[in-house]
Coordinates of C-alpha atoms and ligand atoms in Angstrom, one line a residue:
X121 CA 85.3 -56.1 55.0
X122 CA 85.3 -59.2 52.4
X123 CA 84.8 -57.9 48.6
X124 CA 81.0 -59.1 49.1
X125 CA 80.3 -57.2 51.8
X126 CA 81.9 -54.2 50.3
X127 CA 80.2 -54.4 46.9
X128 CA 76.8 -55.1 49.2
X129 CA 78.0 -51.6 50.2
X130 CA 78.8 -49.7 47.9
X131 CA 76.2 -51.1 45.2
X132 CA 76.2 -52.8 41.7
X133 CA 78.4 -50.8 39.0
X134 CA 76.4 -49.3 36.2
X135 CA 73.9 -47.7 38.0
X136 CA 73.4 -45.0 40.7
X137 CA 72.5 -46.2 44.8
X138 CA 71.7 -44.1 47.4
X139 CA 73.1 -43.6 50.8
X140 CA 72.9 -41.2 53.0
X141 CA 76.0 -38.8 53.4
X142 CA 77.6 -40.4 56.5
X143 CA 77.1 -44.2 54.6
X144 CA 78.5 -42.6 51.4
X145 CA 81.4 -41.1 53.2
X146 CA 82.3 -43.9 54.3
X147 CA 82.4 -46.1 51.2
X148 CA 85.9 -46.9 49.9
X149 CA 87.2 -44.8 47.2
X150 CA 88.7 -47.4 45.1
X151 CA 85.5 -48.0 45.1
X152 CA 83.4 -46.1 43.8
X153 CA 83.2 -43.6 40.6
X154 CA 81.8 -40.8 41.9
X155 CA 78.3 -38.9 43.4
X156 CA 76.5 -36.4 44.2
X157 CA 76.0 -34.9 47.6
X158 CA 72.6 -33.3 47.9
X159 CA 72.4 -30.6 50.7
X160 CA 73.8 -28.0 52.8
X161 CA 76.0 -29.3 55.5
X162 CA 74.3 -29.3 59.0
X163 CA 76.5 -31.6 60.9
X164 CA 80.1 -32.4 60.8
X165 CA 80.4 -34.9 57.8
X166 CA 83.2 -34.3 56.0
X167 CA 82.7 -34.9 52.7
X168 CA 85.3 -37.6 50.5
X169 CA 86.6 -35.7 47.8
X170 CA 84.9 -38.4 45.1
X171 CA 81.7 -37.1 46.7
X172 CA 80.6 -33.7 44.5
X173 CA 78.1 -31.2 46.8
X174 CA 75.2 -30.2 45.6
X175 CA 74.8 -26.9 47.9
X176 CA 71.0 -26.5 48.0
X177 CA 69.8 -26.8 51.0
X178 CA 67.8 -30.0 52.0
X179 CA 64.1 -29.6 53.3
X180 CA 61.9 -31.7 54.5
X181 CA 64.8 -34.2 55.7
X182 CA 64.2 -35.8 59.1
X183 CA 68.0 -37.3 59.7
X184 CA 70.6 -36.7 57.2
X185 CA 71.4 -35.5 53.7
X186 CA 71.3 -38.1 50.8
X187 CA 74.0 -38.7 47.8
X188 CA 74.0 -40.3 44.6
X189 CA 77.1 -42.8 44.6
X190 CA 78.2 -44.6 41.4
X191 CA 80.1 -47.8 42.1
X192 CA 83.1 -48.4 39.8
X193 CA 83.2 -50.9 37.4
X194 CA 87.0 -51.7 37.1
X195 CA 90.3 -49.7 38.2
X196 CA 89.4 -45.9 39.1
X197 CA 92.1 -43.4 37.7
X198 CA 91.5 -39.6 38.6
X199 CA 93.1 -36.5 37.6
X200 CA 92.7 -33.1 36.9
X201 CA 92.2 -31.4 33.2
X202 CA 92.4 -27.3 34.1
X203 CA 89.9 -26.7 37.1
X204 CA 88.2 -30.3 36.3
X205 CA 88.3 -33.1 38.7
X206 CA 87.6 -36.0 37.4
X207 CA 87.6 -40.3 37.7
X208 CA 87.2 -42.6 35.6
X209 CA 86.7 -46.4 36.0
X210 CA 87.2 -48.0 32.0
X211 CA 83.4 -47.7 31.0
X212 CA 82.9 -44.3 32.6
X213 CA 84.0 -40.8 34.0
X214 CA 82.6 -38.5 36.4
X215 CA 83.7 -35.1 36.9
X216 CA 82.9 -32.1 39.0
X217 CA 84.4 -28.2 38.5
X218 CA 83.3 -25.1 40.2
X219 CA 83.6 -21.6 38.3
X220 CA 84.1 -18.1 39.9
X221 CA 82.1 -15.3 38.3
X222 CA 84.4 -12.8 36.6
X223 CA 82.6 -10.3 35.7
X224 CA 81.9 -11.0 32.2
X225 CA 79.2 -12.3 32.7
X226 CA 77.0 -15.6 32.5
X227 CA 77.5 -16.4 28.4
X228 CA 81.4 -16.1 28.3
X229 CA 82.3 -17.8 31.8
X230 CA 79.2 -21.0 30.3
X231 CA 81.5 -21.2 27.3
X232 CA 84.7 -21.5 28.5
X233 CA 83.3 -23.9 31.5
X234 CA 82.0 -26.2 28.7
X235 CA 84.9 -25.9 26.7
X236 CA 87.1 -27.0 30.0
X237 CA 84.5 -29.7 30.0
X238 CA 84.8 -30.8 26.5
X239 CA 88.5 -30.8 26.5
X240 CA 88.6 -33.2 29.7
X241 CA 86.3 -35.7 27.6
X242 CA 89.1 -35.3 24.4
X243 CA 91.7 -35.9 27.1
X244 CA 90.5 -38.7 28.5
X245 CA 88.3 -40.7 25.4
X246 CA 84.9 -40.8 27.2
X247 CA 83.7 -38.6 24.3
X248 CA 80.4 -39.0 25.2
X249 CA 78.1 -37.0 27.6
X250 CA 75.8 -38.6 29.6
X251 CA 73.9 -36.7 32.1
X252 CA 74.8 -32.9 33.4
X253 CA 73.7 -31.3 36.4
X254 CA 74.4 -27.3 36.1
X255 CA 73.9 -24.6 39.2
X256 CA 74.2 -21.1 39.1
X257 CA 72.8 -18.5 41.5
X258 CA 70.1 -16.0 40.6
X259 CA 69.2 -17.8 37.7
X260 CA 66.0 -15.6 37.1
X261 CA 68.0 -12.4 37.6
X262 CA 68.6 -9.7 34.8
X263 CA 72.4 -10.4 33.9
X264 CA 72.5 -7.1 32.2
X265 CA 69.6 -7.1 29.7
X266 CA 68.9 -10.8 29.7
X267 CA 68.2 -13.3 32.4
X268 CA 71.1 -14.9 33.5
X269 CA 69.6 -18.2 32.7
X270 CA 69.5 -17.3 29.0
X271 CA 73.1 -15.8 28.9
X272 CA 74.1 -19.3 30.4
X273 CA 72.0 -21.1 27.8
X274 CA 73.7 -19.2 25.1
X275 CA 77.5 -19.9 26.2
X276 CA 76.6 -23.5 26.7
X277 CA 75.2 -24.0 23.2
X278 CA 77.9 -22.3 21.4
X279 CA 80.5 -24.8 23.5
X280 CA 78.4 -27.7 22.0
X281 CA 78.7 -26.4 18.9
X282 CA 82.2 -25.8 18.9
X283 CA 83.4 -28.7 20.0
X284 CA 81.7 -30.9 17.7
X285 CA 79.1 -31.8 20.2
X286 CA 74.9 -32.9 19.9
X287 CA 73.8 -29.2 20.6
X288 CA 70.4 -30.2 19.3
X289 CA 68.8 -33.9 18.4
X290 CA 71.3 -36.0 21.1
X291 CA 72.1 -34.1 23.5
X292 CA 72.5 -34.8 26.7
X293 CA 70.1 -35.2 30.1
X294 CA 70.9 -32.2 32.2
X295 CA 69.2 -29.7 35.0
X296 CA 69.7 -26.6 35.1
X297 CA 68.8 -24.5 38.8
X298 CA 69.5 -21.8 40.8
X299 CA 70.6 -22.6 44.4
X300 CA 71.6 -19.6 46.9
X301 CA 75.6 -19.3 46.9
X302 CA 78.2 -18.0 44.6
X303 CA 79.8 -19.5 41.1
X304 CA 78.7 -21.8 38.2
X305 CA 79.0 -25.9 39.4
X306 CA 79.1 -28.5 36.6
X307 CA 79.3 -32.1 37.9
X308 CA 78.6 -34.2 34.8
X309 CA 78.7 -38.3 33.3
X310 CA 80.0 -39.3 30.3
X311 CA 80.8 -42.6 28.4
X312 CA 82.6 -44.5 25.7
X313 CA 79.5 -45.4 24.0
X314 CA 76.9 -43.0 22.5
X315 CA 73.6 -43.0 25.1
X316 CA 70.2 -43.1 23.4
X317 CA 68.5 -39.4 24.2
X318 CA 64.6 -39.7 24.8
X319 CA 62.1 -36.8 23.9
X320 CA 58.8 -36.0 25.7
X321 CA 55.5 -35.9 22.7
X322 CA 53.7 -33.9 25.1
X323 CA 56.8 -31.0 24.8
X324 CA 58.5 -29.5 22.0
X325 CA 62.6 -30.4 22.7
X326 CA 64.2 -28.0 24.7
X327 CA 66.9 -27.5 21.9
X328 CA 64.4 -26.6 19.4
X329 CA 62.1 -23.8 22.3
X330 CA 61.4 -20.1 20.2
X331 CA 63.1 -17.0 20.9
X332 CA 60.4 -16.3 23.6
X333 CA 62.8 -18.1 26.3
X334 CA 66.4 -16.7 24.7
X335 CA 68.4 -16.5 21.9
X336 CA 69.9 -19.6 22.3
X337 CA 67.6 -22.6 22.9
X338 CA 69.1 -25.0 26.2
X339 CA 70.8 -28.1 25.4
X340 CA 69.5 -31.0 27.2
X341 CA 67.3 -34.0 26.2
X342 CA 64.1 -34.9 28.6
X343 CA 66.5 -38.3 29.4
X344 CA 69.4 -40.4 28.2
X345 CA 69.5 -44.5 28.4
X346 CA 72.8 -45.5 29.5
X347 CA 72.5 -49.5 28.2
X348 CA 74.5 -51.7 30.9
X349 CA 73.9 -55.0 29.7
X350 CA 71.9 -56.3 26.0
X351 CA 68.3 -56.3 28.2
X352 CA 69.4 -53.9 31.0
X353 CA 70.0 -50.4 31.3
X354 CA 70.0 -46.9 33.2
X355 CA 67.9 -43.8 33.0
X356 CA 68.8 -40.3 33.5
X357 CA 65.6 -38.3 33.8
X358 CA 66.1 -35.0 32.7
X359 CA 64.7 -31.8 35.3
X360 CA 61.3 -32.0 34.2
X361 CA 58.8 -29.0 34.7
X362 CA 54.8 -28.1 33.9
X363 CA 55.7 -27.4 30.7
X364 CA 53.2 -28.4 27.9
X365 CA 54.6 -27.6 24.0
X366 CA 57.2 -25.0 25.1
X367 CA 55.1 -22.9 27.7
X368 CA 54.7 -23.4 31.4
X369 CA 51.0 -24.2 32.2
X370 CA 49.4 -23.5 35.5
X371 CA 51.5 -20.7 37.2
X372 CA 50.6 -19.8 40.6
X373 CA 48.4 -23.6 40.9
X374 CA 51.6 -25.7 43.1
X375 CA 49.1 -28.7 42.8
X376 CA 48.3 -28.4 39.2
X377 CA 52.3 -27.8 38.2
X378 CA 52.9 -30.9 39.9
X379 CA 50.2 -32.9 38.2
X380 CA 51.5 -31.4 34.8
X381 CA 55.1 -32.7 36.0
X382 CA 53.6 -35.8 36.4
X383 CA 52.3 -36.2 33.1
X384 CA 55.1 -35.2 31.7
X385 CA 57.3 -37.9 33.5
X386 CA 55.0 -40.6 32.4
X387 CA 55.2 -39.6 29.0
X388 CA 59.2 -39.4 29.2
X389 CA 58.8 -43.0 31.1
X390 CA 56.5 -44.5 28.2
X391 CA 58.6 -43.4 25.5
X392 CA 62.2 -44.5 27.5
X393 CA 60.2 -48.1 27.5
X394 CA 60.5 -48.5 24.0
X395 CA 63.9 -48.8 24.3
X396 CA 63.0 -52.5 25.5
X397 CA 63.5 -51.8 29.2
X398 CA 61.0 -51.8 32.1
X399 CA 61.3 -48.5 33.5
X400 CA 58.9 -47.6 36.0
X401 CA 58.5 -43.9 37.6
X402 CA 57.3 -45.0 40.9
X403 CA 60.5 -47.0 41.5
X404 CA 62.6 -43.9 40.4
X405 CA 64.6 -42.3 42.8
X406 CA 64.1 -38.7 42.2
X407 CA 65.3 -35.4 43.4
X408 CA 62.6 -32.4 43.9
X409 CA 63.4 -29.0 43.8
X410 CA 61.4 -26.5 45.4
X411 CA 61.0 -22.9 44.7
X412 CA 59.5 -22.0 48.0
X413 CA 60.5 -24.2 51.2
X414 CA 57.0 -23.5 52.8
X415 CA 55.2 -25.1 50.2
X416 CA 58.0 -28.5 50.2
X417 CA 55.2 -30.2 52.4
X418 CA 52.4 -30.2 49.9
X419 CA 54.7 -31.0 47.4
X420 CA 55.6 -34.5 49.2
X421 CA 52.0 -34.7 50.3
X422 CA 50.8 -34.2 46.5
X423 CA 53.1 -36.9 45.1
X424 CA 52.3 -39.6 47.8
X425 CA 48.6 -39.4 46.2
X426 CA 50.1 -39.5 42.9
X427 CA 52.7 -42.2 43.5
X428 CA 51.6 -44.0 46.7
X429 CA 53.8 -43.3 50.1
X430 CA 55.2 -46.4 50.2
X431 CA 57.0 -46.5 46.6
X432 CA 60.6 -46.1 46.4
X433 CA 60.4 -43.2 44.5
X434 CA 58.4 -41.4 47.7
X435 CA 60.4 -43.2 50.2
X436 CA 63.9 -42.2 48.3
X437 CA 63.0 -39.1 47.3
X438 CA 65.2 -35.9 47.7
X439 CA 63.7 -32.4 48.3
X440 CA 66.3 -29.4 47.9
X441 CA 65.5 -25.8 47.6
X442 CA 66.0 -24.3 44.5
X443 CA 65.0 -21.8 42.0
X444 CA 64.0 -23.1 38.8
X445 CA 65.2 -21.7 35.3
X446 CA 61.7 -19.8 34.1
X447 CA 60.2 -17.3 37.1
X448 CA 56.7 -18.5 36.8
X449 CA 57.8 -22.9 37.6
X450 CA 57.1 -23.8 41.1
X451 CA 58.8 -27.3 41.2
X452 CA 61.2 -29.2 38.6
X453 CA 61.8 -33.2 39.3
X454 CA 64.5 -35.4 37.8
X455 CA 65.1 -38.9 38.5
X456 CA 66.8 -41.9 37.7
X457 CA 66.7 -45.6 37.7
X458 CA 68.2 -49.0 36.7
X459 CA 66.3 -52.3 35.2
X460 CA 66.6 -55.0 33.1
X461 CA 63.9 -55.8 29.8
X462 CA 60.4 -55.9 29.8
X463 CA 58.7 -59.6 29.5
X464 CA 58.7 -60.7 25.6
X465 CA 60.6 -58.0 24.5
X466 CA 63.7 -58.6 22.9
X467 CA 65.6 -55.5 22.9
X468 CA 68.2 -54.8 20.1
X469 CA 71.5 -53.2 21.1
X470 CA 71.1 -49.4 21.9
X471 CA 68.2 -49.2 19.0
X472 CA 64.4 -48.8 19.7
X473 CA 62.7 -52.7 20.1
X474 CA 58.4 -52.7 20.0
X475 CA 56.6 -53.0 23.4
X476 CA 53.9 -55.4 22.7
X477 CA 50.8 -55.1 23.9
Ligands
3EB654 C1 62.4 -27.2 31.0 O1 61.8 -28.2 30.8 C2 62.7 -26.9 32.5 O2 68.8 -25.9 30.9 O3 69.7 -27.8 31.3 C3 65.1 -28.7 32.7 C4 66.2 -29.5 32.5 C5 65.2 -27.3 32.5 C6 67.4 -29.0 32.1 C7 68.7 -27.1 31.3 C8 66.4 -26.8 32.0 C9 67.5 -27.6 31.8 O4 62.7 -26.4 30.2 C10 64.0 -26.4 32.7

């Protein structure tokens, strides 16, 4: 292959494409930066080590598995720091680790995994997070007086705090879900430059929910903007839930949660536009988790009305089954996107420019 067709292949550094598995596997390493696999294994793809899985299995897929694949942007060096894989390409590092449970339980092994994390992002000088993506199994389950969820939102928070990083106001985008299979998987982004984190009016920020949901609030912001150029830049969508203030609104109603969801992606969208960039939600490409796998179909069917079946964010999309972190949440979205400014807005470096009317 000539360097164009390859770059035509594997994308445009700075921003995530998606391929399906077999496409992705085949991309050369050099490369790329790193990805995400999304889905159980069903065929016999074998899976580039770059490639991180995401082991929840994939509904609704008519062919094959999808992956997020970051193109590098220079020279990729990789290494190891502990258990933590991880490459980096100059601008930014991916990394990918996998935790056995040891009986502790949730809090302790979330605190050392983040500081592990942490101490590969000293190592290596991309100080700052990006984007986290966090599984667990049995995430609603009773971890010995609390909910496993909330013993792994208090470990996390105390490794923010103890390594000097934006527990609160700042932190990063993240998900946090339960997929059916054993031990805690962080696969994570992070930078040399410090990402602008967006908050959602309609909710209060996670960092700052009451008691109600745990001792220790989670640590995510609704999304991060990863600017690539002065007027263009990427956008990590946090998971994003029927959530209105802090509490989940419309349990038991699939179609209402994912209206509610909705809303609150718009609202994410409109504020992540004053950043000076045209983000749109219906040219996301986003990833749906599903509590239930029977009700995956109305899910797709629900968003079509919403979004229109032929946008890219229907035709990409990625449905996995997953248990989301609160009992009573049917469905959780995240997505993510690349664009350049919005017509007759200059945008200022990194700060918040005006969207004019
Ligand atoms: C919510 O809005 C839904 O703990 O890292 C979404 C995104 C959720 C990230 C996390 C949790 C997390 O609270 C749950």
């Amino acid at each position: 292959m000539s360097v164009v067709q390859v770059q035509d292949a594997v994308g445009t550094p700075g921003r995530f494409a998606r391929h399906t598995w077999a496409d992705a596997a085949r991309l050369p390493a050099d490369r790329v930066l790193g990805g995400l696999a999304y889905g159980v294994a069903d065929d016999d793809v074998s899976l580039p080590d770059w490639l991180a899985p995401v082991p929840a299995a994939a509904l609704l897929s008519d062919d094959r598995a999808h992956a997020d694949v970051w193109p590098a942007a220079g020279r990729v060096r990789e290494g190891r720091t502990g258990s933590i894989r991880w490459r980096h390409d100059g601008q930014h590092l991916f990394g990918a680790v996998e935790f056995e449970e040891d009986g502790r339980g949730l809090e302790v092994l979330a605190h050392r995994a983040y500081r592990d994390l942490f101490s590969t992002l000293a190592d290596t000088g991309y100080a700052h997070l990006m984007r986290l993506w966090n599984y667990l199994p049995r995430i609603n389950e009773d971890g010995g007086g609390l909910e496993r969820y909330r013993q792994f939102n208090a470990g996390r928070q105390q490794a923010f705090i103890d390594a000097g990083q934006a527990a609160f106001e700042g932190a990063p985008a993240a998900c946090a879900l339960g997929f059916h299979g054993e031990g805690l998987l962080l696969r994570f982004m992070a930078g040399r430059t410090v990402p602008v984190a967006i908050e959602n009016p309609r909710q209060v920020p996670a960092w700052r929910y009451p008691a109600d949901y745990g001792p220790r609030a989670p640590t995510f912001s609704r999304a991060a903007v990863v600017r690539t150029a002065s007027d263009a830049a990427h956008l990590f969508v946090s998971g994003t839930a029927s959530i209105v203030g802090h509490a989940t609104v419309h349990e038991g109603d699939l179609d209402a949660q994912i209206d509610e969801t909705l809303r609150n992606l718009e609202a994410v969208f409109a504020e992540s536009r004053r950043s000076g960039v045209a983000f749109s939600l219906a040219d996301s490409e986003p990833v749906v988790y599903v509590r239930h796998p029977a009700q995956a179909a109305a899910v797709r069917h629900r968003l079509a009305q919403a979004l229109g079946p032929q946008s890219r964010f229907m035709r990409q999309a990625v449905y996995l089954h997953a248990d989301i972190c609160r009992s009573d949440l049917l469905v959780e979205i995240e997505t993510h996107l690349h664009a350049s400014g919005l017509p007759g807005v200059t945008a200022t470096d990194g700060s918040v420019a005006e969207e004019r009317a």
